Coordinates of N, CA and C and ligand atoms in Angstrom, one line a residue:
X21 N 128.6 62.3 74.5 CA 127.9 63.0 73.5 C 128.3 62.4 72.1
X22 N 127.4 62.2 71.3 CA 127.7 61.5 70.0 C 128.7 62.4 69.2
X23 N 128.4 63.7 69.1 CA 129.3 64.5 68.2 C 130.4 65.2 69.0
X24 N 130.7 64.7 70.2 CA 131.7 65.2 71.1 C 131.7 66.7 71.2
X25 N 130.5 67.2 71.5 CA 130.3 68.7 71.5 C 130.4 69.3 72.9
X26 N 131.0 70.4 73.0 CA 131.0 71.2 74.3 C 129.8 72.1 74.4
X27 N 129.2 72.1 75.6 CA 128.1 73.0 75.8 C 128.6 74.1 76.8
X28 N 128.3 75.4 76.5 CA 128.7 76.5 77.4 C 127.5 77.2 77.9
X29 N 127.5 77.4 79.2 CA 126.4 78.2 79.8 C 126.9 79.6 80.1
X30 N 126.2 80.6 79.5 CA 126.5 82.0 79.8 C 125.3 82.7 80.4
X31 N 125.5 83.6 81.3 CA 124.3 84.3 81.9 C 124.8 85.1 83.1
X32 N 124.0 86.1 83.4 CA 124.4 87.0 84.6 C 124.4 86.2 85.9
X33 N 125.1 86.6 86.9 CA 125.0 85.9 88.2 C 123.6 85.8 88.6
X34 N 123.2 84.6 89.1 CA 121.8 84.4 89.5 C 120.9 83.9 88.5
X35 N 121.4 83.7 87.3 CA 120.4 83.2 86.2 C 120.1 81.8 86.3
X36 N 120.7 81.1 87.2 CA 120.4 79.7 87.4 C 121.2 78.7 86.6
X37 N 122.2 79.3 86.0 CA 123.0 78.4 85.0 C 123.7 77.3 85.7
X38 N 124.2 77.5 86.9 CA 124.9 76.4 87.6 C 124.1 75.2 87.8
X39 N 122.9 75.4 88.3 CA 122.0 74.3 88.6 C 121.6 73.6 87.3
X40 N 121.3 74.4 86.2 CA 121.0 73.8 85.0 C 122.1 73.1 84.3
X41 N 123.3 73.7 84.4 CA 124.5 73.0 83.8 C 124.8 71.7 84.5
X42 N 124.6 71.6 85.8 CA 124.8 70.3 86.5 C 123.8 69.3 86.0
X43 N 122.5 69.7 85.9 CA 121.5 68.8 85.4 C 121.8 68.3 84.0
X44 N 122.2 69.2 83.2 CA 122.4 68.7 81.8 C 123.6 67.8 81.7
X45 N 124.7 68.1 82.5 CA 125.8 67.2 82.5 C 125.5 65.8 83.0
X46 N 124.6 65.8 84.0 CA 124.2 64.5 84.6 C 123.4 63.7 83.5
X47 N 122.5 64.4 82.9 CA 121.7 63.8 81.8 C 122.5 63.2 80.7
X48 N 123.5 64.0 80.3 CA 124.4 63.5 79.2 C 125.5 62.6 79.6
X49 N 125.6 62.5 80.9 CA 126.7 61.7 81.5 C 128.1 62.2 81.0
X50 N 128.3 63.5 81.1 CA 129.6 64.1 80.8 C 129.9 65.0 82.0
X51 N 131.2 65.4 82.2 CA 131.5 66.2 83.4 C 130.9 67.6 83.3
X52 N 130.6 68.1 84.5 CA 130.2 69.5 84.7 C 131.4 70.3 85.2
X53 N 131.9 71.2 84.4 CA 133.1 71.9 84.7 C 132.8 73.4 85.1
X54 N 132.8 73.7 86.4 CA 132.5 75.0 86.8 C 133.8 75.7 87.3
X55 N 134.2 76.7 86.6 CA 135.5 77.3 87.0 C 135.4 78.0 88.4
X56 N 134.2 78.4 88.7 CA 133.9 79.0 90.1 C 134.2 77.9 91.1
X57 N 133.6 76.7 90.9 CA 133.8 75.6 91.8 C 135.3 75.2 91.9
X58 N 135.9 75.1 90.8 CA 137.3 74.7 90.7 C 138.2 75.7 91.6
X59 N 137.9 77.0 91.4 CA 138.6 78.0 92.1 C 138.3 78.0 93.6
X60 N 137.1 77.8 93.9 CA 136.7 77.7 95.4 C 137.4 76.5 96.0
X61 N 137.5 75.4 95.2 CA 138.2 74.2 95.8 C 139.7 74.6 96.0
X62 N 140.3 75.3 95.1 CA 141.7 75.8 95.4 C 141.8 76.6 96.6
X63 N 140.8 77.5 96.8 CA 140.8 78.3 98.0 C 140.7 77.5 99.3
X64 N 139.8 76.5 99.2 CA 139.6 75.7 100.4 C 140.9 74.9 100.7
X65 N 141.6 74.4 99.7 CA 142.8 73.7 99.9 C 144.0 74.5 100.1
X66 N 143.8 75.9 100.0 CA 144.9 76.8 100.2 C 146.1 76.5 99.3
X67 N 145.8 76.2 98.0 CA 146.9 76.0 97.1 C 147.4 77.4 96.7
X68 N 148.6 77.4 96.0 CA 149.1 78.8 95.6 C 148.1 79.5 94.8
X69 N 147.4 78.8 93.9 CA 146.4 79.4 93.0 C 145.2 79.9 93.9
X70 N 144.9 79.1 94.9 CA 143.8 79.5 95.8 C 144.1 80.8 96.6
X71 N 145.3 80.9 97.0 CA 145.7 82.1 97.8 C 145.6 83.3 96.9
X72 N 146.0 83.1 95.7 CA 145.9 84.2 94.7 C 144.5 84.6 94.4
X73 N 143.6 83.6 94.2 CA 142.3 83.8 93.8 C 141.3 84.3 94.9
X74 N 141.6 84.0 96.1 CA 140.7 84.3 97.2 C 140.3 85.7 97.3
X75 N 141.2 86.7 97.4 CA 140.7 88.1 97.5 C 140.0 88.5 96.2
X76 N 140.3 88.0 95.1 CA 139.6 88.4 93.9 C 138.1 87.9 93.9
X77 N 138.0 86.6 94.3 CA 136.6 86.0 94.3 C 135.8 86.8 95.4
X78 N 136.4 87.1 96.5 CA 135.7 87.7 97.6 C 135.3 89.1 97.2
X79 N 136.0 89.7 96.3 CA 135.6 91.1 95.8 C 134.7 91.1 94.6
X80 N 134.4 89.9 94.1 CA 133.6 89.8 92.9 C 134.3 90.1 91.6
X81 N 135.7 90.1 91.7 CA 136.5 90.4 90.5 C 136.9 89.1 89.8
X82 N 137.3 89.2 88.6 CA 137.7 88.1 87.8 C 139.1 87.7 88.1
X83 N 139.4 86.4 88.1 CA 140.7 85.9 88.2 C 141.4 86.0 86.8
X84 N 142.7 86.1 86.7 CA 143.3 86.4 85.4 C 143.0 85.3 84.4
X85 N 142.9 85.8 83.1 CA 142.6 84.8 82.0 C 143.6 83.7 82.0
X86 N 144.9 84.1 82.1 CA 146.0 83.1 82.0 C 145.8 81.9 83.0
X87 N 145.5 82.3 84.2 CA 145.3 81.3 85.3 C 144.1 80.4 85.0
X88 N 143.0 81.0 84.7 CA 141.8 80.3 84.5 C 141.9 79.4 83.2
X89 N 142.5 79.9 82.2 CA 142.7 79.1 80.9 C 143.5 77.9 81.2
X90 N 144.6 78.1 81.9 CA 145.5 77.0 82.2 C 144.7 75.9 83.0
X91 N 144.0 76.4 84.0 CA 143.2 75.4 84.8 C 142.2 74.6 84.0
X92 N 141.5 75.3 83.1 CA 140.5 74.6 82.2 C 141.2 73.7 81.3
X93 N 142.3 74.1 80.7 CA 143.0 73.3 79.7 C 143.5 72.0 80.4
X94 N 144.0 72.1 81.6 CA 144.5 70.9 82.3 C 143.3 70.0 82.6
X95 N 142.2 70.6 83.0 CA 141.0 69.7 83.3 C 140.5 69.0 82.0
X96 N 140.6 69.7 80.9 CA 140.1 69.1 79.7 C 141.0 68.0 79.1
X97 N 142.2 67.9 79.7 CA 143.1 66.9 79.3 C 142.7 65.5 79.8
X98 N 141.9 65.5 80.9 CA 141.5 64.2 81.5 C 140.6 63.5 80.6
X99 N 140.7 62.1 80.6 CA 140.0 61.3 79.7 C 138.4 61.4 79.8
X100 N 138.0 61.8 81.0 CA 136.5 61.8 81.2 C 135.8 62.9 80.4
X101 N 136.6 63.9 79.9 CA 135.9 64.9 79.1 C 136.1 64.7 77.6
X102 N 136.6 63.5 77.2 CA 136.9 63.3 75.8 C 135.6 63.3 74.9
X103 N 134.5 62.8 75.5 CA 133.3 62.8 74.7 C 132.4 64.0 74.8
X104 N 132.8 64.9 75.7 CA 132.0 66.1 75.8 C 132.0 66.6 77.3
X105 N 131.5 67.8 77.5 CA 131.5 68.4 78.8 C 130.6 69.6 78.8
X106 N 130.2 70.0 80.0 CA 129.3 71.2 80.1 C 130.2 72.2 80.9
X107 N 130.4 73.4 80.3 CA 131.2 74.5 80.9 C 130.3 75.5 81.6
X108 N 130.5 75.8 82.8 CA 129.7 76.7 83.6 C 130.6 77.8 84.2
X109 N 130.3 79.0 83.7 CA 131.1 80.1 84.3 C 132.4 80.4 83.5
X110 N 132.6 79.7 82.4 CA 133.7 79.8 81.5 C 133.3 79.6 80.1
X111 N 133.7 80.4 79.1 CA 134.6 81.6 79.2 C 133.8 82.8 79.7
X112 N 134.5 83.7 80.3 CA 133.9 84.9 80.8 C 134.5 86.2 80.2
X113 N 135.5 86.0 79.4 CA 136.1 87.2 78.7 C 136.5 86.8 77.3
X114 N 136.7 87.8 76.4 CA 137.1 87.4 75.0 C 138.4 86.6 75.0
X115 N 139.5 86.9 75.7 CA 140.6 86.1 75.6 C 140.4 84.6 76.1
X116 N 139.5 84.5 77.0 CA 139.1 83.1 77.5 C 138.4 82.4 76.3
X117 N 137.5 83.1 75.7 CA 136.7 82.4 74.6 C 137.7 82.0 73.4
X118 N 138.6 82.9 73.1 CA 139.5 82.6 72.0 C 140.5 81.5 72.4
X119 N 140.9 81.5 73.7 CA 141.7 80.4 74.2 C 141.0 79.1 74.2
X120 N 139.7 79.1 74.5 CA 138.9 77.9 74.5 C 138.8 77.4 73.0
X121 N 138.6 78.3 72.1 CA 138.5 77.8 70.7 C 139.8 77.0 70.3
X122 N 140.9 77.5 70.7 CA 142.2 76.8 70.4 C 142.2 75.5 71.0
X123 N 141.8 75.4 72.3 CA 141.9 74.1 73.0 C 140.9 73.1 72.3
X124 N 139.7 73.6 72.0 CA 138.7 72.7 71.4 C 139.2 72.2 70.1
X125 N 139.8 73.1 69.3 CA 140.3 72.7 68.0 C 141.4 71.7 68.1
X126 N 142.3 71.9 69.0 CA 143.4 71.0 69.2 C 142.9 69.6 69.6
X127 N 141.8 69.6 70.4 CA 141.3 68.3 70.9 C 140.3 67.7 70.0
X128 N 140.1 68.3 68.8 CA 139.2 67.7 67.8 C 137.7 67.9 68.1
X129 N 137.4 68.9 68.8 CA 136.0 69.1 69.2 C 135.3 70.0 68.1
X130 N 134.0 69.7 68.0 CA 133.1 70.6 67.2 C 133.0 72.0 67.9
X131 N 132.7 73.0 67.1 CA 132.5 74.3 67.8 C 131.4 74.1 68.9
X132 N 131.5 74.9 70.0 CA 130.6 74.7 71.1 C 129.2 75.2 70.9
X133 N 128.2 74.6 71.6 CA 126.9 75.2 71.7 C 126.9 76.1 72.9
X134 N 126.4 77.4 72.7 CA 126.4 78.3 73.8 C 125.0 78.7 74.2
X135 N 124.7 78.5 75.4 CA 123.3 78.8 75.9 C 123.4 80.1 76.7
X136 N 122.6 81.0 76.3 CA 122.6 82.4 76.9 C 121.3 82.5 77.8
X137 N 121.5 82.6 79.1 CA 120.3 82.6 80.0 C 119.8 84.0 80.2
X138 N 118.4 84.0 80.2 CA 117.8 85.3 80.4 C 116.8 85.2 81.6
X139 N 116.9 86.2 82.5 CA 116.1 86.2 83.7 C 115.9 87.6 84.1
X140 N 114.6 88.0 84.6 CA 114.5 89.4 85.0 C 115.2 89.8 86.3
X141 N 115.3 91.1 86.6 CA 116.2 91.5 87.7 C 115.7 91.0 89.0
X142 N 114.3 91.1 89.3 CA 113.8 90.7 90.6 C 114.2 89.2 90.9
X143 N 114.0 88.4 89.8 CA 114.3 87.0 90.0 C 115.8 86.8 90.2
X144 N 116.6 87.5 89.5 CA 118.1 87.4 89.7 C 118.4 87.7 91.2
X145 N 117.8 88.7 91.7 CA 118.0 89.0 93.1 C 117.7 87.9 94.1
X146 N 116.4 87.3 93.9 CA 116.0 86.2 94.7 C 116.9 85.0 94.6
X147 N 117.3 84.8 93.4 CA 118.2 83.6 93.2 C 119.5 83.7 93.9
X148 N 120.0 85.0 94.0 CA 121.3 85.1 94.7 C 121.1 85.3 96.2
X149 N 120.2 86.1 96.6 CA 120.0 86.4 98.0 C 119.5 85.1 98.7
X150 N 118.8 84.3 97.9 CA 118.2 83.0 98.5 C 119.1 81.8 98.4
X151 N 120.2 82.0 97.8 CA 121.1 80.8 97.6 C 121.8 80.4 98.8
X152 N 121.9 79.1 99.1 CA 122.6 78.6 100.2 C 123.5 77.4 99.7
X153 N 124.7 77.3 100.2 CA 125.6 76.3 99.7 C 126.0 75.4 100.9
X154 N 126.1 74.1 100.6 CA 126.5 73.2 101.7 C 128.0 73.4 102.0
X155 N 128.3 73.5 103.3 CA 129.7 73.8 103.6 C 130.6 72.6 103.5
X156 N 129.9 71.4 103.4 CA 130.7 70.2 103.2 C 130.9 69.8 101.7
X157 N 129.7 69.5 101.1 CA 129.8 69.0 99.7 C 129.6 70.0 98.6
X158 N 129.2 71.2 98.9 CA 129.0 72.2 97.9 C 127.7 72.2 97.2
X159 N 126.8 71.3 97.6 CA 125.4 71.2 97.0 C 124.7 72.6 97.2
X160 N 123.9 73.0 96.2 CA 123.3 74.3 96.3 C 121.8 74.2 96.5
X161 N 121.2 75.1 97.2 CA 119.8 75.2 97.5 C 119.3 76.7 97.3
X162 N 118.0 76.9 97.3 CA 117.5 78.2 97.3 C 116.3 78.3 98.3
X163 N 116.4 79.2 99.3 CA 115.3 79.2 100.3 C 114.0 79.6 99.7
X164 N 113.9 80.2 98.5 CA 112.6 80.5 97.9 C 112.2 79.4 97.0
X165 N 113.1 78.8 96.2 CA 112.7 77.9 95.1 C 113.0 76.5 95.3
X166 N 114.1 76.2 96.1 CA 114.5 74.8 96.2 C 115.1 74.6 97.6
X167 N 114.2 74.7 98.6 CA 114.7 74.7 100.0 C 115.1 73.3 100.4
X168 N 116.0 73.2 101.4 CA 116.3 71.8 101.9 C 115.2 71.3 102.7
X169 N 115.2 70.0 103.0 CA 114.1 69.4 103.8 C 114.1 70.0 105.2
X170 N 115.3 70.2 105.8 CA 115.4 70.8 107.1 C 116.2 72.1 106.9
X171 N 115.6 73.2 107.5 CA 116.2 74.5 107.3 C 117.7 74.5 107.7
X172 N 118.5 75.1 106.8 CA 119.9 75.3 107.1 C 120.8 74.0 107.1
X173 N 120.2 72.9 106.7 CA 121.0 71.6 106.7 C 120.9 70.9 105.3
X174 N 122.0 70.4 104.9 CA 122.1 69.8 103.5 C 121.3 68.4 103.6
X175 N 120.5 68.2 102.6 CA 119.7 66.9 102.5 C 120.7 65.7 102.3
X176 N 121.8 66.0 101.6 CA 122.6 64.8 101.3 C 123.6 64.4 102.4
X177 N 124.3 65.4 102.9 CA 125.4 65.0 103.9 C 125.2 65.7 105.3
X178 N 124.1 66.4 105.5 CA 123.9 67.0 106.8 C 124.8 68.2 107.1
X179 N 125.5 68.7 106.1 CA 126.4 69.8 106.3 C 125.6 71.1 106.5
X180 N 126.2 72.1 107.2 CA 125.5 73.3 107.4 C 125.5 74.1 106.1
X181 N 124.3 74.7 105.9 CA 124.2 75.5 104.7 C 124.6 77.0 104.9
X182 N 125.4 77.5 104.1 CA 125.9 78.9 104.3 C 125.7 79.8 103.1
X183 N 125.8 81.1 103.3 CA 125.7 82.0 102.2 C 127.1 82.2 101.7
X184 N 127.3 82.0 100.4 CA 128.7 82.2 99.9 C 129.1 83.6 100.1
X185 N 130.4 83.8 100.4 CA 130.9 85.1 100.7 C 130.6 86.1 99.5
X186 N 130.7 85.5 98.3 CA 130.5 86.4 97.1 C 129.0 86.5 96.7
X187 N 128.1 86.0 97.5 CA 126.6 86.2 97.3 C 126.2 87.4 98.2
X188 N 127.1 88.1 98.9 CA 126.7 89.3 99.7 C 126.4 90.4 98.7
X189 N 125.5 91.3 99.1 CA 124.9 92.2 98.1 C 126.0 93.1 97.4
X190 N 127.0 93.6 98.1 CA 128.0 94.5 97.5 C 128.8 93.7 96.5
X191 N 129.0 92.4 96.8 CA 129.8 91.6 95.9 C 129.0 91.2 94.7
X192 N 127.7 91.0 94.9 CA 126.8 90.7 93.8 C 126.9 91.8 92.8
X193 N 126.8 93.1 93.3 CA 126.9 94.2 92.4 C 128.1 94.2 91.5
X194 N 129.3 93.9 92.2 CA 130.6 93.9 91.4 C 130.5 92.8 90.4
X195 N 129.9 91.6 90.7 CA 129.9 90.5 89.8 C 129.0 90.9 88.6
X196 N 127.9 91.6 88.9 CA 127.0 92.0 87.8 C 127.7 92.9 86.9
X197 N 128.5 93.8 87.5 CA 129.3 94.8 86.7 C 130.3 94.1 85.8
X198 N 131.0 93.1 86.3 CA 132.0 92.4 85.5 C 131.3 91.6 84.4
X199 N 130.1 91.1 84.7 CA 129.4 90.4 83.6 C 129.1 91.3 82.5
X200 N 128.5 92.5 82.9 CA 128.1 93.5 81.8 C 129.3 93.9 81.0
X201 N 130.4 94.2 81.7 CA 131.6 94.7 81.0 C 132.4 93.6 80.2
X202 N 132.6 92.5 80.8 CA 133.5 91.5 80.2 C 132.8 90.3 79.5
X203 N 131.7 89.9 80.1 CA 131.1 88.7 79.6 C 130.1 88.9 78.5
X204 N 129.3 90.0 78.7 CA 128.2 90.3 77.7 C 128.7 90.3 76.3
X205 N 130.0 90.9 76.0 CA 130.4 90.9 74.6 C 130.6 89.5 74.0
X206 N 130.7 88.5 74.8 CA 130.8 87.1 74.2 C 129.6 86.7 73.5
X207 N 128.4 87.3 73.9 CA 127.2 87.0 73.3 C 127.2 87.3 71.8
X208 N 127.8 88.5 71.5 CA 127.9 88.9 70.1 C 128.9 88.0 69.4
X209 N 130.0 87.7 70.0 CA 131.0 86.8 69.4 C 130.4 85.5 69.0
X210 N 129.6 84.8 69.9 CA 129.1 83.5 69.6 C 127.9 83.6 68.6
X211 N 127.1 84.8 68.7 CA 126.0 84.9 67.8 C 126.5 85.0 66.4
X212 N 127.6 85.8 66.2 CA 128.1 86.0 64.9 C 128.5 84.7 64.2
X213 N 128.9 83.7 65.1 CA 129.3 82.4 64.5 C 128.2 81.4 64.5
X214 N 127.0 81.8 64.8 CA 125.8 80.9 64.8 C 125.8 79.9 65.8
X215 N 126.5 80.1 67.0 CA 126.6 79.1 68.0 C 125.7 79.4 69.2
X216 N 125.1 80.5 69.2 CA 124.4 80.9 70.4 C 122.9 80.7 70.4
X217 N 122.3 80.2 71.5 CA 120.9 80.0 71.6 C 120.5 80.7 72.9
X218 N 119.4 81.5 72.8 CA 118.9 82.1 74.0 C 117.9 81.2 74.7
X219 N 118.1 81.2 76.0 CA 117.2 80.3 76.8 C 116.5 81.2 77.9
X220 N 115.1 81.0 77.9 CA 114.4 81.7 79.0 C 114.6 81.0 80.3
X221 N 115.2 81.7 81.3 CA 115.6 81.0 82.5 C 114.5 81.1 83.6
X222 N 113.3 81.6 83.2 CA 112.2 81.7 84.2 C 111.4 80.5 84.2
X223 N 111.0 80.0 85.3 CA 110.1 78.8 85.4 C 110.7 77.8 86.3
X224 N 110.0 76.7 86.5 CA 110.5 75.6 87.4 C 111.8 75.0 86.8
X225 N 112.5 74.3 87.7 CA 113.8 73.7 87.2 C 113.5 72.8 86.0
X226 N 112.4 72.0 86.1 CA 112.1 71.1 85.0 C 111.7 71.8 83.7
X227 N 111.0 72.9 83.9 CA 110.6 73.7 82.6 C 111.8 74.2 81.9
X228 N 112.8 74.7 82.7 CA 114.0 75.3 82.1 C 114.8 74.2 81.5
X229 N 114.9 73.1 82.2 CA 115.7 71.9 81.7 C 115.1 71.4 80.4
X230 N 113.7 71.4 80.3 CA 113.0 71.0 79.1 C 113.4 71.9 77.9
X231 N 113.5 73.2 78.2 CA 113.8 74.1 77.1 C 115.2 73.8 76.6
X232 N 116.1 73.6 77.5 CA 117.5 73.3 77.1 C 117.6 72.0 76.3
X233 N 116.9 71.0 76.7 CA 116.9 69.7 75.9 C 116.3 69.9 74.6
X234 N 115.3 70.8 74.5 CA 114.7 71.1 73.1 C 115.7 71.7 72.2
X235 N 116.5 72.6 72.8 CA 117.6 73.3 71.9 C 118.5 72.2 71.4
X236 N 119.0 71.3 72.3 CA 119.9 70.3 71.9 C 119.3 69.4 70.8
X237 N 118.0 69.0 71.0 CA 117.4 68.2 70.0 C 117.3 68.9 68.7
X238 N 116.9 70.2 68.7 CA 116.8 70.9 67.4 C 118.2 71.0 66.7
X239 N 119.2 71.1 67.5 CA 120.6 71.2 66.9 C 121.2 69.8 66.7
X240 N 120.5 68.8 67.0 CA 120.9 67.4 66.9 C 122.2 67.2 67.6
X241 N 122.3 67.7 68.9 CA 123.4 67.4 69.7 C 123.1 66.4 70.7
X242 N 124.0 65.4 70.8 CA 123.9 64.3 71.8 C 122.5 63.6 71.8
X243 N 121.9 63.5 70.6 CA 120.6 62.9 70.4 C 120.5 61.5 71.0
X244 N 121.5 60.8 70.9 CA 121.5 59.4 71.4 C 121.4 59.4 73.0
X245 N 121.6 60.5 73.6 CA 121.6 60.5 75.1 C 120.4 61.2 75.7
X246 N 119.5 61.7 74.8 CA 118.4 62.5 75.3 C 117.1 61.7 75.4
Ligands
LIG475 P1 130.9 81.5 89.8 O1 130.8 80.4 90.8 O2 131.0 81.1 88.4 O3 129.9 82.7 90.0 O4 132.4 82.2 90.1 C1 132.7 82.7 91.3 C2 134.0 83.6 91.2 O5 135.1 82.9 90.7 C3 133.8 84.7 90.2 O6 133.1 85.9 90.7 C4 135.3 85.0 89.8 O7 135.9 85.7 90.9 C5 135.9 83.6 89.8 N1 135.7 83.0 88.4 C6 135.0 82.0 88.1 N2 135.1 81.7 86.8 C7 135.9 82.6 86.3 C8 136.5 82.8 85.0 N3 136.1 82.1 83.9 N4 137.3 83.9 84.8 C9 137.7 84.6 85.9 N5 137.3 84.4 87.1 C10 136.4 83.4 87.3

């Protein structure tokens, strides 16, 4: 990205921000950093962090700010994120947002662009209940909107498609609650600083991507890559 800018995706569970964050990162040729994916990777590898995070993730609760911040900070030290990155699922609390400000400042980054996703409740449900994840590569699908070519099988590596443990309905409710309690206040924090743009998350993948690119163009972010 020309102006070495960070883009943050905020939105309730199921708003489609993960898919869109990946698409944008690909388009801008910068890393897509999902704290959920990083944590799930720790769980799969049974690292000490993974052992700690597993019960929290499975209950739809947040992992501690200190752990997540350290993980993100370490990731941002790698050279591939020097020109920019897309953050997905982070920050999720005020201390995380403030911690991120410090990290960005230290690394000489511009203030982030924050995209706030909006989707109605029925659509949120379909997006979560319909979501399937590849058990090998982590690729995501949706049985309603973006089905694989063969039912239950990943198009890329043939892995079995599974429902993530935290997409079960009772866990979804807990995740929605934690979004309302802890993440929603970030919207005000970033609005007050003029960094927030609201994005309508309804429509086809290409329509939503188009809206995101329009916001970047208007704000003259990464214009040379769009
Ligand atoms: P996600 O894939 O972003 O929906 O994240 C899945 C789960 O990982 C969340 O429900 C939390 O348990 C945990 N998690 C991901 N990102 C964070 C974060 N920034 N802070 C705390 N916990 C997180």
